[in-house]
Coordinates of C-alpha atoms in Angstrom, one line a residue:
X17 CA 80.2 66.4 91.1
X18 CA 77.9 65.0 88.5
X19 CA 74.3 63.7 88.7
X20 CA 75.5 60.2 88.2
X21 CA 77.6 60.5 91.4
X22 CA 74.6 61.7 93.3
X23 CA 72.4 58.9 92.2
X24 CA 75.0 56.1 92.2
X25 CA 76.5 56.3 95.7
X26 CA 75.3 53.2 97.6
X27 CA 76.6 53.5 101.1
X28 CA 74.1 53.1 104.0
X29 CA 72.5 56.5 104.4
X30 CA 70.1 58.2 106.8
X31 CA 66.4 58.6 106.0
X32 CA 65.5 61.9 104.4
X33 CA 62.2 63.7 103.9
X34 CA 60.6 66.8 102.5
X35 CA 61.1 68.4 105.9
X36 CA 64.8 68.6 105.2
X37 CA 64.5 71.2 102.5
X38 CA 63.3 74.8 102.2
X39 CA 60.8 76.0 99.5
X40 CA 63.6 78.0 97.8
X41 CA 66.0 75.0 97.4
X42 CA 66.5 73.6 93.9
X43 CA 68.8 71.2 92.1
X44 CA 70.2 72.3 88.7
X45 CA 71.6 69.4 86.9
X46 CA 73.8 69.8 83.8
X47 CA 77.4 68.9 83.2
X48 CA 77.7 69.4 87.0
X49 CA 75.2 69.8 89.8
X50 CA 74.5 73.3 91.2
X51 CA 72.2 73.7 94.2
X52 CA 70.1 76.8 94.9
X53 CA 70.5 77.3 98.7
X54 CA 69.0 80.8 99.2
X55 CA 66.5 82.8 97.2
X56 CA 66.8 86.6 96.5
X57 CA 64.6 87.7 99.4
X58 CA 66.3 85.4 101.9
X59 CA 69.6 86.9 100.9
X60 CA 68.3 90.4 101.2
X61 CA 66.8 89.6 104.6
X62 CA 70.2 88.1 105.7
X63 CA 72.2 91.2 104.6
X64 CA 69.8 93.6 106.3
X65 CA 70.2 91.6 109.5
X66 CA 74.0 91.5 109.1
X67 CA 74.4 95.2 108.4
X68 CA 72.0 96.1 111.3
X69 CA 74.0 94.0 113.7
X70 CA 77.3 95.6 112.6
X71 CA 75.9 99.1 113.0
X72 CA 74.3 98.2 116.3
X73 CA 77.6 96.8 117.6
X74 CA 79.5 99.9 116.5
X75 CA 77.0 102.4 118.0
X76 CA 76.7 100.3 121.1
X77 CA 80.4 100.0 121.7
X78 CA 80.8 103.8 121.2
X79 CA 78.4 104.3 124.1
X80 CA 79.8 101.5 126.2
X81 CA 83.1 103.0 127.4
X82 CA 84.7 106.4 127.1
X83 CA 87.7 104.8 125.3
X84 CA 85.5 103.8 122.5
X85 CA 83.6 107.1 122.3
X86 CA 85.6 108.1 119.1
X87 CA 83.4 105.6 117.2
X88 CA 80.5 108.1 117.5
X89 CA 82.3 110.2 114.8
X90 CA 81.3 107.5 112.3
X91 CA 77.6 108.5 112.9
X92 CA 77.8 112.3 113.3
X93 CA 78.5 112.6 117.0
X94 CA 77.3 111.3 120.4
X95 CA 73.8 112.7 120.3
X96 CA 73.0 111.2 116.9
X97 CA 74.6 107.9 117.8
X98 CA 72.5 107.7 121.0
X99 CA 69.4 108.5 119.0
X100 CA 69.8 106.0 116.2
X101 CA 71.2 103.1 118.3
X102 CA 67.8 101.9 119.6
X103 CA 66.1 102.3 116.2
X104 CA 68.8 100.1 114.6
X105 CA 67.9 97.6 117.2
X106 CA 64.3 97.6 116.2
X107 CA 65.3 97.1 112.6
X108 CA 67.5 94.2 113.6
X109 CA 64.7 92.6 115.6
X110 CA 62.2 92.6 112.8
X111 CA 64.7 91.6 110.2
X112 CA 65.9 88.6 112.2
X113 CA 62.3 87.8 112.9
X114 CA 61.9 87.3 109.2
X115 CA 64.8 84.9 109.1
X116 CA 63.5 83.1 112.2
X117 CA 60.1 82.5 110.8
X118 CA 61.6 81.2 107.5
X119 CA 64.3 78.9 108.9
X120 CA 63.5 77.9 112.5
X121 CA 62.0 74.5 111.3
X122 CA 65.3 73.6 109.6
X123 CA 67.2 74.5 112.7
X124 CA 65.3 72.2 115.1
X125 CA 67.5 69.6 116.8
X126 CA 68.0 66.4 114.8
X127 CA 69.5 63.0 115.7
X128 CA 72.7 63.6 113.9
X129 CA 73.4 66.9 115.7
X130 CA 74.8 65.2 118.9
X131 CA 77.0 62.9 116.8
X132 CA 78.3 65.9 114.8
X133 CA 79.0 67.9 118.0
X134 CA 80.8 64.9 119.6
X135 CA 83.2 64.8 116.6
X136 CA 84.0 68.5 116.8
X137 CA 87.7 67.5 116.6
X138 CA 87.1 66.1 113.1
X139 CA 85.1 69.2 112.2
X140 CA 88.1 71.4 113.0
X141 CA 90.4 69.1 111.2
X142 CA 88.2 69.0 108.1
X143 CA 87.7 65.2 108.3
X144 CA 84.2 65.5 106.7
X145 CA 83.9 61.7 105.9
X146 CA 84.1 60.9 109.6
X147 CA 81.1 63.1 110.4
X148 CA 77.4 62.1 110.2
X149 CA 75.4 63.3 107.2
X150 CA 73.6 66.5 108.1
X151 CA 70.7 68.4 106.7
X152 CA 70.7 72.0 105.5
X153 CA 72.3 73.1 108.8
X154 CA 74.8 71.3 111.0
X155 CA 74.9 71.5 114.8
X156 CA 77.3 74.5 114.7
X157 CA 75.1 76.5 112.5
X158 CA 72.0 75.6 114.6
X159 CA 73.9 76.8 117.7
X160 CA 74.5 80.2 116.0
X161 CA 70.9 80.4 114.9
X162 CA 69.4 79.7 118.4
X163 CA 72.1 81.8 120.2
X164 CA 71.3 84.7 118.0
X165 CA 67.5 84.2 118.5
X166 CA 67.8 84.2 122.3
X167 CA 70.3 87.0 122.5
X168 CA 68.3 89.3 120.2
X169 CA 65.2 88.8 122.3
X170 CA 67.2 89.6 125.4
X171 CA 68.7 92.7 123.7
X172 CA 65.4 94.1 122.5
X173 CA 63.6 93.5 125.9
X174 CA 66.5 95.0 127.9
X175 CA 67.0 97.8 125.3
X176 CA 63.4 98.9 125.6
X177 CA 63.8 99.0 129.3
X178 CA 66.7 101.6 129.0
X179 CA 65.2 103.5 126.1
X180 CA 64.6 106.6 128.3
X181 CA 62.6 108.6 125.9
X182 CA 59.7 106.1 125.7
X183 CA 60.0 103.5 128.5
X184 CA 62.0 104.9 131.4
X185 CA 58.8 105.9 133.3
X186 CA 57.8 102.2 133.6
X187 CA 60.9 101.0 135.4
X188 CA 62.5 101.9 138.7
X189 CA 66.2 103.1 138.8
X190 CA 67.2 99.7 140.2
X191 CA 65.4 97.9 137.3
X192 CA 67.0 100.1 134.8
X193 CA 70.5 99.3 136.2
X194 CA 69.8 95.6 135.9
X195 CA 68.5 96.1 132.3
X196 CA 71.7 98.0 131.4
X197 CA 73.9 95.2 132.8
X198 CA 71.9 92.5 131.0
X199 CA 71.9 94.5 127.8
X200 CA 75.7 94.9 128.0
X201 CA 76.3 91.2 128.7
X202 CA 74.0 90.1 125.9
X203 CA 75.7 92.5 123.5
X204 CA 79.2 91.1 124.2
X205 CA 77.8 87.6 123.8
X206 CA 76.2 88.3 120.5
X207 CA 79.3 90.0 119.1
X208 CA 81.2 86.8 120.0
X209 CA 78.6 84.6 118.3
X210 CA 78.8 86.9 115.2
X211 CA 82.6 86.5 115.1
X212 CA 82.2 82.7 115.2
X213 CA 79.6 82.9 112.4
X214 CA 81.8 85.1 110.2
X215 CA 84.9 83.1 110.8
X216 CA 83.1 79.9 109.9
X217 CA 81.8 81.5 106.7
X218 CA 85.3 82.2 105.5
X219 CA 86.9 79.0 106.9
X220 CA 84.5 76.7 105.0
X221 CA 85.4 77.5 101.4
X222 CA 82.4 78.1 99.2
X223 CA 80.0 79.2 102.0
X224 CA 80.0 82.9 101.1
X225 CA 78.8 82.0 97.6
X226 CA 75.5 80.9 99.1
X227 CA 74.8 84.4 100.5
X228 CA 76.1 86.3 97.6
X229 CA 75.0 84.3 94.6
X230 CA 72.4 82.2 96.3
X231 CA 73.8 78.8 95.2
X232 CA 76.6 76.3 96.0
X233 CA 78.3 73.6 94.0
X234 CA 77.0 70.1 94.1
X235 CA 80.4 69.1 95.5
X236 CA 80.1 71.6 98.4
X237 CA 76.6 70.3 99.3
X238 CA 77.8 66.7 99.0
X239 CA 80.7 67.3 101.3
X240 CA 79.1 69.5 104.0
X241 CA 75.3 68.8 103.9
X242 CA 74.9 65.4 102.3
X243 CA 71.5 64.6 103.9
X244 CA 70.1 67.9 102.6
X245 CA 71.4 67.1 99.1
X246 CA 69.8 63.6 99.2
X247 CA 66.5 65.1 100.3
X248 CA 66.7 67.5 97.4
X249 CA 67.4 64.7 94.9
X250 CA 64.5 62.7 96.2
X251 CA 61.8 65.4 96.9
X252 CA 63.0 68.8 95.8
X253 CA 62.6 71.0 92.8
X254 CA 64.8 70.2 89.9
X255 CA 66.0 71.7 86.6
X256 CA 67.5 69.1 84.4
X257 CA 69.6 70.7 81.7
X258 CA 71.0 67.5 80.4
X259 CA 67.8 66.7 78.4

């Protein structure tokens, strides 16, 4: 994709605004267009969250059922696993909080989200041209974001309720049983959401590059997030290397 392609396309397009872009987004125009999608700190924040979630899932599953107890060997045994599990949860909560504060505005519902979701068949078939133009995040990505947000809150609240060393004295036995059940259900749900997130990252070629190198090709942005690319072209930061 070249800059002339970006400027020259004349099909009817949705209105864009500065609200469609993040402060770290930038166009780099040369022989081809490269788009900065995530800055260094956003990527570090993301990977801390991802690693915390994986560790939390492994330690939690090891305590969930006797058949999975062997997973505690990865962390030095049952006692250590039980001790570090809630602290990993605290790290996850505050790490995701950073992502939430940074990106919640871009994940608010938009008019095109319902149209995108209604054409989920075309999404799965890769018929991108039949989909509405979307901003930095499509409806599927927004679902993952808000599902993660809700489930992490449920996990931290229910987890504190069963953290016996510090909070057991504030709950009755019946309340703790409910908290354990809610915690387990939320944990299974968030693992499922995480699997969807990871699968989509590998399924859509070029997506992982955004979270490893911080940028995507102009062609990737044009195909998957055209409204976001238009907003960047109109209002975003720009490095023009053709001059």
